[in-house]
PDB file of C-alpha atoms in Angstrom:
ATOM      1  CA  ASP A 187      -1.844  30.512 -10.734  1.00  0.00           C
ATOM      2  CA  ALA A 188       1.573  29.329 -10.474  1.00  0.00           C
ATOM      3  CA  LYS A 189       2.427  25.712 -11.567  1.00  0.00           C
ATOM      4  CA  THR A 190       3.850  23.104  -9.253  1.00  0.00           C
ATOM      5  CA  THR A 191       6.121  20.155  -9.877  1.00  0.00           C
ATOM      6  CA  GLN A 192       5.874  16.961  -7.547  1.00  0.00           C
ATOM      7  CA  PRO A 193       7.419  13.503  -8.094  1.00  0.00           C
ATOM      8  CA  THR A 194       5.013  11.378  -9.543  1.00  0.00           C
ATOM      9  CA  SER A 195       5.355   8.595  -6.655  1.00  0.00           C
ATOM     10  CA  MET A 196       7.261   8.020  -3.389  1.00  0.00           C
ATOM     11  CA  ASP A 197       7.636   4.871  -1.023  1.00  0.00           C
ATOM     12  CA  CYS A 198       7.555   5.154   2.841  1.00  0.00           C
ATOM     13  CA  ALA A 199       7.546   2.594   5.426  1.00  0.00           C
ATOM     14  CA  GLU A 200       5.271   2.803   8.030  1.00  0.00           C
ATOM     15  CA  GLY A 201       6.293   4.680  11.210  1.00  0.00           C
ATOM     16  CA  ARG A 202       8.831   6.494   9.397  1.00  0.00           C
ATOM     17  CA  ALA A 203       8.607  10.338   8.165  1.00  0.00           C
ATOM     18  CA  ALA A 204       7.093  10.940   4.802  1.00  0.00           C
ATOM     19  CA  ASN A 205       8.794  14.038   3.295  1.00  0.00           C
ATOM     20  CA  LEU A 206       6.922  14.882   0.095  1.00  0.00           C
ATOM     21  CA  PRO A 207       8.607  17.600  -2.213  1.00  0.00           C
ATOM     22  CA  CYS A 208       7.121  20.335  -4.435  1.00  0.00           C
ATOM     23  CA  ASN A 209       8.577  22.827  -6.589  1.00  0.00           C
ATOM     24  CA  HIS A 210       6.793  25.975  -7.340  1.00  0.00           C
ATOM     25  CA  SER A 211       9.595  28.503  -8.401  1.00  0.00           C
ATOM     26  CA  THR A 212       7.265  30.803 -10.215  1.00  0.00           C
ATOM     27  CA  ILE A 213       5.251  31.354  -6.985  1.00  0.00           C
ATOM     28  CA  SER A 214       3.932  35.084  -6.794  1.00  0.00           C
ATOM     29  CA  GLY A 215       4.181  37.051  -3.290  1.00  0.00           C
ATOM     30  CA  ASN A 216       0.514  36.856  -2.534  1.00  0.00           C
ATOM     31  CA  GLU A 217       0.077  33.170  -3.211  1.00  0.00           C
ATOM     32  CA  TYR A 218       0.043  30.660  -0.781  1.00  0.00           C
ATOM     33  CA  VAL A 219       1.088  26.947  -0.754  1.00  0.00           C
ATOM     34  CA  TYR A 220      -1.716  24.251  -0.152  1.00  0.00           C
ATOM     35  CA  TRP A 221      -1.590  20.664   0.534  1.00  0.00           C
ATOM     36  CA  TYR A 222      -4.584  18.412  -0.165  1.00  0.00           C
ATOM     37  CA  ARG A 223      -4.565  14.536  -0.423  1.00  0.00           C
ATOM     38  CA  GLN A 224      -6.999  12.106  -1.797  1.00  0.00           C
ATOM     39  CA  ILE A 225      -7.503   8.560  -0.605  1.00  0.00           C
ATOM     40  CA  HIS A 226      -8.451   5.840  -2.958  1.00  0.00           C
ATOM     41  CA  SER A 227     -12.382   6.086  -3.731  1.00  0.00           C
ATOM     42  CA  GLN A 228     -12.668   9.441  -1.621  1.00  0.00           C
ATOM     43  CA  GLY A 229     -12.906  13.245  -2.474  1.00  0.00           C
ATOM     44  CA  PRO A 230      -9.653  15.104  -1.792  1.00  0.00           C
ATOM     45  CA  GLN A 231      -9.077  16.263   1.709  1.00  0.00           C
ATOM     46  CA  TYR A 232      -7.503  19.377   2.944  1.00  0.00           C
ATOM     47  CA  ILE A 233      -4.447  19.341   4.858  1.00  0.00           C
ATOM     48  CA  ILE A 234      -2.435  22.603   5.553  1.00  0.00           C
ATOM     49  CA  HIS A 235      -1.541  25.701   3.990  1.00  0.00           C
ATOM     50  CA  GLY A 236       1.166  28.539   4.312  1.00  0.00           C
ATOM     51  CA  LEU A 237       2.678  31.683   3.042  1.00  0.00           C
ATOM     52  CA  LYS A 238       6.291  31.724   4.057  1.00  0.00           C
ATOM     53  CA  ASN A 239       6.348  30.760   7.607  1.00  0.00           C
ATOM     54  CA  ASN A 240       6.617  26.905   8.528  1.00  0.00           C
ATOM     55  CA  GLU A 241       3.330  25.329   9.524  1.00  0.00           C
ATOM     56  CA  THR A 242       2.274  22.463  11.634  1.00  0.00           C
ATOM     57  CA  ASN A 243      -1.474  21.098  12.559  1.00  0.00           C
ATOM     58  CA  GLU A 244      -2.668  17.663  13.721  1.00  0.00           C
ATOM     59  CA  MET A 245      -1.902  16.300  10.297  1.00  0.00           C
ATOM     60  CA  ALA A 246       1.392  17.271   8.839  1.00  0.00           C
ATOM     61  CA  SER A 247       3.937  20.016   9.014  1.00  0.00           C
ATOM     62  CA  LEU A 248       4.757  22.348   6.199  1.00  0.00           C
ATOM     63  CA  ILE A 249       8.250  23.727   5.405  1.00  0.00           C
ATOM     64  CA  ILE A 250       8.649  26.548   2.820  1.00  0.00           C
ATOM     65  CA  THR A 251      12.088  27.483   1.741  1.00  0.00           C
ATOM     66  CA  GLU A 252      13.094  31.084   2.194  1.00  0.00           C
ATOM     67  CA  ASP A 253      12.831  32.222  -1.316  1.00  0.00           C
ATOM     68  CA  ARG A 254       9.491  30.318  -1.416  1.00  0.00           C
ATOM     69  CA  LYS A 255       9.977  28.376  -4.653  1.00  0.00           C
ATOM     70  CA  SER A 256       9.755  25.034  -3.084  1.00  0.00           C
ATOM     71  CA  SER A 257       8.006  23.449  -0.333  1.00  0.00           C
ATOM     72  CA  THR A 258       8.088  20.099   1.741  1.00  0.00           C
ATOM     73  CA  LEU A 259       5.019  18.237   3.302  1.00  0.00           C
ATOM     74  CA  ILE A 260       6.007  16.401   6.157  1.00  0.00           C
ATOM     75  CA  LEU A 261       4.024  13.495   7.679  1.00  0.00           C
ATOM     76  CA  PRO A 262       5.867  12.601  10.909  1.00  0.00           C
ATOM     77  CA  HIS A 263       4.807   8.946  11.549  1.00  0.00           C
ATOM     78  CA  ALA A 264       3.137   7.587   8.133  1.00  0.00           C
ATOM     79  CA  THR A 265       0.535   4.923   8.588  1.00  0.00           C
ATOM     80  CA  LEU A 266      -0.836   2.630   5.982  1.00  0.00           C
ATOM     81  CA  ARG A 267      -3.802   4.939   5.721  1.00  0.00           C
ATOM     82  CA  ASP A 268      -1.592   7.897   4.667  1.00  0.00           C
ATOM     83  CA  THR A 269      -1.223   5.930   1.398  1.00  0.00           C
ATOM     84  CA  ALA A 270      -2.889   8.542  -1.002  1.00  0.00           C
ATOM     85  CA  VAL A 271      -2.382  10.899  -3.874  1.00  0.00           C
ATOM     86  CA  TYR A 272      -0.810  14.282  -2.253  1.00  0.00           C
ATOM     87  CA  TYR A 273      -1.272  17.411  -4.229  1.00  0.00           C
ATOM     88  CA  CYS A 274       0.611  20.679  -4.112  1.00  0.00           C
ATOM     89  CA  ILE A 275      -1.100  23.547  -4.843  1.00  0.00           C
ATOM     90  CA  VAL A 276      -0.421  27.579  -5.118  1.00  0.00           C
ATOM     91  CA  SER A 277      -3.009  29.771  -5.160  1.00  0.00           C
ATOM     92  CA  ILE A 278      -4.155  33.598  -4.027  1.00  0.00           C
ATOM     93  CA  ARG A 279      -6.822  33.837  -1.407  1.00  0.00           C
ATOM     94  CA  GLY A 280     -10.004  35.515  -1.521  1.00  0.00           C
ATOM     95  CA  GLY A 281     -10.715  38.405  -3.986  1.00  0.00           C
ATOM     96  CA  THR A 282     -12.211  37.004  -7.432  1.00  0.00           C
ATOM     97  CA  SER A 283     -10.589  33.898  -7.246  1.00  0.00           C
ATOM     98  CA  TYR A 284     -13.338  32.797  -4.864  1.00  0.00           C
ATOM     99  CA  GLY A 285     -11.065  29.834  -3.781  1.00  0.00           C
ATOM    100  CA  LYS A 286     -10.577  28.624  -7.153  1.00  0.00           C
ATOM    101  CA  LEU A 287      -7.592  25.798  -6.892  1.00  0.00           C
ATOM    102  CA  THR A 288      -6.040  24.128  -9.844  1.00  0.00           C
ATOM    103  CA  PHE A 289      -5.034  20.552  -9.114  1.00  0.00           C
ATOM    104  CA  GLY A 290      -1.912  18.925 -10.536  1.00  0.00           C
ATOM    105  CA  GLN A 291      -0.965  15.423 -11.244  1.00  0.00           C
ATOM    106  CA  GLY A 292       0.210  14.933  -7.332  1.00  0.00           C
ATOM    107  CA  THR A 293       2.457  12.564  -5.896  1.00  0.00           C
ATOM    108  CA  ILE A 294       0.957   8.934  -5.225  1.00  0.00           C
ATOM    109  CA  LEU A 295       2.481   7.990  -1.668  1.00  0.00           C
ATOM    110  CA  THR A 296       2.730   4.147  -0.849  1.00  0.00           C
ATOM    111  CA  VAL A 297       3.296   3.498   2.737  1.00  0.00           C
ATOM    112  CA  HIS A 298       4.623   0.013   3.376  1.00  0.00           C
ATOM    113  CA  PRO A 299       4.128  -1.987   6.377  1.00  0.00           C
TER     114      PRO A 299
ATOM    115  CA  ASP B  25     -18.828  16.626  11.281  1.00  0.00           C
ATOM    116  CA  VAL B  26     -19.060  18.900   8.316  1.00  0.00           C
ATOM    117  CA  LYS B  27     -20.384  16.998   5.389  1.00  0.00           C
ATOM    118  CA  VAL B  28     -20.597  17.491   1.669  1.00  0.00           C
ATOM    119  CA  THR B  29     -23.115  14.949   0.169  1.00  0.00           C
ATOM    120  CA  GLN B  30     -23.606  13.988  -3.430  1.00  0.00           C
ATOM    121  CA  SER B  31     -26.840  12.333  -4.884  1.00  0.00           C
ATOM    122  CA  SER B  32     -25.427   9.232  -6.222  1.00  0.00           C
ATOM    123  CA  ARG B  33     -22.107   7.275  -6.019  1.00  0.00           C
ATOM    124  CA  TYR B  34     -22.562   5.485  -9.380  1.00  0.00           C
ATOM    125  CA  LEU B  35     -24.742   6.860 -12.481  1.00  0.00           C
ATOM    126  CA  VAL B  36     -24.931   5.096 -15.793  1.00  0.00           C
ATOM    127  CA  LYS B  37     -26.771   7.195 -18.558  1.00  0.00           C
ATOM    128  CA  ARG B  38     -27.412   7.117 -22.492  1.00  0.00           C
ATOM    129  CA  THR B  39     -25.751   9.492 -24.975  1.00  0.00           C
ATOM    130  CA  GLY B  40     -28.483  12.470 -25.461  1.00  0.00           C
ATOM    131  CA  GLU B  41     -29.961  11.836 -21.968  1.00  0.00           C
ATOM    132  CA  LYS B  42     -30.227  15.181 -19.390  1.00  0.00           C
ATOM    133  CA  VAL B  43     -28.432  14.292 -16.414  1.00  0.00           C
ATOM    134  CA  PHE B  44     -28.589  16.013 -13.060  1.00  0.00           C
ATOM    135  CA  LEU B  45     -25.957  15.751 -10.424  1.00  0.00           C
ATOM    136  CA  GLU B  46     -27.012  17.202  -6.953  1.00  0.00           C
ATOM    137  CA  CYS B  47     -24.367  18.343  -4.312  1.00  0.00           C
ATOM    138  CA  VAL B  48     -25.524  19.319  -0.522  1.00  0.00           C
ATOM    139  CA  GLN B  49     -23.537  20.864   2.081  1.00  0.00           C
ATOM    140  CA  ASP B  50     -24.741  21.451   5.671  1.00  0.00           C
ATOM    141  CA  MET B  51     -22.082  23.791   6.583  1.00  0.00           C
ATOM    142  CA  ASP B  52     -23.660  27.303   5.588  1.00  0.00           C
ATOM    143  CA  HIS B  53     -20.828  27.601   2.840  1.00  0.00           C
ATOM    144  CA  GLU B  54     -21.274  30.325   0.292  1.00  0.00           C
ATOM    145  CA  ASN B  55     -18.914  28.756  -2.076  1.00  0.00           C
ATOM    146  CA  MET B  56     -19.473  25.656  -4.031  1.00  0.00           C
ATOM    147  CA  PHE B  57     -17.653  23.974  -6.827  1.00  0.00           C
ATOM    148  CA  TRP B  58     -18.112  21.347  -9.247  1.00  0.00           C
ATOM    149  CA  TYR B  59     -14.838  19.113 -10.804  1.00  0.00           C
ATOM    150  CA  ARG B  60     -14.413  16.060 -13.030  1.00  0.00           C
ATOM    151  CA  GLN B  61     -11.508  14.017 -12.551  1.00  0.00           C
ATOM    152  CA  ASP B  62      -9.903  11.967 -15.110  1.00  0.00           C
ATOM    153  CA  PRO B  63      -7.134   9.522 -15.460  1.00  0.00           C
ATOM    154  CA  GLY B  64      -3.743  11.768 -16.286  1.00  0.00           C
ATOM    155  CA  LEU B  65      -5.744  14.863 -16.196  1.00  0.00           C
ATOM    156  CA  GLY B  66      -6.279  15.393 -12.575  1.00  0.00           C
ATOM    157  CA  LEU B  67      -9.150  17.499 -11.138  1.00  0.00           C
ATOM    158  CA  ARG B  68     -10.218  20.242 -13.430  1.00  0.00           C
ATOM    159  CA  LEU B  69     -12.862  22.885 -12.422  1.00  0.00           C
ATOM    160  CA  ILE B  70     -16.164  22.970 -14.216  1.00  0.00           C
ATOM    161  CA  TYR B  71     -18.174  25.444 -12.442  1.00  0.00           C
ATOM    162  CA  PHE B  72     -18.289  27.468  -9.068  1.00  0.00           C
ATOM    163  CA  SER B  73     -20.688  29.365  -7.313  1.00  0.00           C
ATOM    164  CA  TYR B  74     -20.025  32.079  -4.648  1.00  0.00           C
ATOM    165  CA  ASP B  75     -23.558  32.823  -3.624  1.00  0.00           C
ATOM    166  CA  VAL B  76     -27.191  31.770  -4.389  1.00  0.00           C
ATOM    167  CA  LYS B  77     -27.972  32.158  -8.088  1.00  0.00           C
ATOM    168  CA  MET B  78     -24.382  33.399  -8.988  1.00  0.00           C
ATOM    169  CA  LYS B  79     -22.101  31.137 -11.200  1.00  0.00           C
ATOM    170  CA  GLU B  80     -18.704  31.547 -12.933  1.00  0.00           C
ATOM    171  CA  LYS B  81     -17.196  29.220 -15.406  1.00  0.00           C
ATOM    172  CA  GLY B  82     -14.211  27.297 -14.549  1.00  0.00           C
ATOM    173  CA  ASP B  83     -11.848  25.683 -16.866  1.00  0.00           C
ATOM    174  CA  ILE B  84     -13.688  23.461 -18.775  1.00  0.00           C
ATOM    175  CA  PRO B  85     -17.598  24.549 -18.746  1.00  0.00           C
ATOM    176  CA  GLU B  86     -18.472  23.477 -22.242  1.00  0.00           C
ATOM    177  CA  GLY B  87     -21.192  20.695 -22.350  1.00  0.00           C
ATOM    178  CA  TYR B  88     -22.540  21.469 -18.792  1.00  0.00           C
ATOM    179  CA  SER B  89     -24.603  24.236 -16.914  1.00  0.00           C
ATOM    180  CA  VAL B  90     -25.272  24.945 -13.289  1.00  0.00           C
ATOM    181  CA  SER B  91     -27.882  25.906 -10.656  1.00  0.00           C
ATOM    182  CA  ARG B  92     -27.685  27.522  -7.198  1.00  0.00           C
ATOM    183  CA  GLU B  93     -31.091  28.190  -6.046  1.00  0.00           C
ATOM    184  CA  LYS B  94     -30.566  27.497  -2.549  1.00  0.00           C
ATOM    185  CA  LYS B  95     -27.541  27.914  -0.562  1.00  0.00           C
ATOM    186  CA  GLU B  96     -26.734  24.390   0.330  1.00  0.00           C
ATOM    187  CA  ARG B  97     -27.675  22.828  -3.184  1.00  0.00           C
ATOM    188  CA  PHE B  98     -25.496  23.031  -6.144  1.00  0.00           C
ATOM    189  CA  SER B  99     -26.387  20.983  -9.081  1.00  0.00           C
ATOM    190  CA  LEU B 100     -24.418  19.993 -12.362  1.00  0.00           C
ATOM    191  CA  ILE B 101     -26.401  19.722 -15.416  1.00  0.00           C
ATOM    192  CA  LEU B 102     -25.309  17.847 -18.396  1.00  0.00           C
ATOM    193  CA  GLU B 103     -27.924  19.116 -20.890  1.00  0.00           C
ATOM    194  CA  SER B 104     -27.027  16.092 -23.717  1.00  0.00           C
ATOM    195  CA  ALA B 105     -24.563  13.566 -22.157  1.00  0.00           C
ATOM    196  CA  SER B 106     -21.937  12.539 -24.326  1.00  0.00           C
ATOM    197  CA  THR B 107     -19.488   9.551 -23.828  1.00  0.00           C
ATOM    198  CA  ASN B 108     -16.736  11.952 -23.500  1.00  0.00           C
ATOM    199  CA  GLN B 109     -18.392  13.427 -20.095  1.00  0.00           C
ATOM    200  CA  THR B 110     -17.637   9.820 -18.848  1.00  0.00           C
ATOM    201  CA  SER B 111     -15.592  10.927 -15.484  1.00  0.00           C
ATOM    202  CA  MET B 112     -15.797  11.004 -11.836  1.00  0.00           C
ATOM    203  CA  TYR B 113     -17.391  14.296 -10.655  1.00  0.00           C
ATOM    204  CA  LEU B 114     -16.633  16.165  -7.405  1.00  0.00           C
ATOM    205  CA  CYS B 115     -18.260  18.722  -5.518  1.00  0.00           C
ATOM    206  CA  ALA B 116     -16.996  20.643  -2.849  1.00  0.00           C
ATOM    207  CA  SER B 117     -17.640  23.782  -0.787  1.00  0.00           C
ATOM    208  CA  SER B 118     -15.905  26.630   1.011  1.00  0.00           C
ATOM    209  CA  LEU B 119     -16.227  29.637   3.318  1.00  0.00           C
ATOM    210  CA  PRO B 120     -15.584  32.942   1.718  1.00  0.00           C
ATOM    211  CA  GLY B 121     -12.834  34.850   3.012  1.00  0.00           C
ATOM    212  CA  LEU B 122      -9.196  35.481   3.113  1.00  0.00           C
ATOM    213  CA  ALA B 123      -8.937  32.737   6.059  1.00  0.00           C
ATOM    214  CA  THR B 124     -11.057  30.055   4.482  1.00  0.00           C
ATOM    215  CA  ASP B 125     -11.623  30.522   0.792  1.00  0.00           C
ATOM    216  CA  ASN B 126      -9.007  27.859  -0.279  1.00  0.00           C
ATOM    217  CA  GLU B 127      -9.920  25.213   2.365  1.00  0.00           C
ATOM    218  CA  GLN B 128     -12.250  23.342   0.269  1.00  0.00           C
ATOM    219  CA  PHE B 129     -14.564  20.174   1.919  1.00  0.00           C
ATOM    220  CA  PHE B 130     -15.175  17.549  -0.964  1.00  0.00           C
ATOM    221  CA  GLY B 131     -17.970  15.069  -1.506  1.00  0.00           C
ATOM    222  CA  PRO B 132     -17.577  11.191  -1.810  1.00  0.00           C
ATOM    223  CA  GLY B 133     -17.580  11.793  -5.957  1.00  0.00           C
ATOM    224  CA  THR B 134     -20.226  10.511  -8.540  1.00  0.00           C
ATOM    225  CA  ARG B 135     -18.856   8.243 -11.120  1.00  0.00           C
ATOM    226  CA  LEU B 136     -21.044   8.927 -14.075  1.00  0.00           C
ATOM    227  CA  THR B 137     -20.920   6.355 -17.227  1.00  0.00           C
ATOM    228  CA  VAL B 138     -22.355   7.660 -20.606  1.00  0.00           C
ATOM    229  CA  LEU B 139     -23.218   4.714 -22.680  1.00  0.00           C
TER     230      LEU B 139
END
């Protein structure tokens, strides 16, 4: 699996958009970008994934650059409950990987009142 | 509401003890995973299973074994617990297939302390 690089920590004001960047310059053509988050004392939670098109769901938006070497997770209106560690992961789907994910250090997002 | 449950939130064991960590999911998922999480090291995959009685080693299987006798249950076994196995243990499950393989549902974790 390709490796990812994320900032160690970020701050965001409540109600503002939180934009979390991720670099994955060695991503291969069949690898997807996944985002998970982990709120303190809980297990990780799946947020969103994408291949090359931008994606949006009820939790967040995912913007992937045209060359696929980086992506940004956007929380449009951050709340205090969004304070968590956010993990960007690249992985192939299916086949012998059986959904095996490699979690890095992630970005600690702190949302301030 | 989908659920992955783990038998204990906190567990304290002594060095040399045999330890069983249980994980149960109610989503009829074929894939199940065991991770450990340590400060500065992130989540690391210990073992995973893609079907009943099937298992595959993850990145750090040494000192651990697993059992998958029923689809909904995946057990992690520490044959002889050591202090370096003190950690947070997380179980996860997912559906197989291109659409869902990597969308894993996690349990709340078991914080194991080995004295």
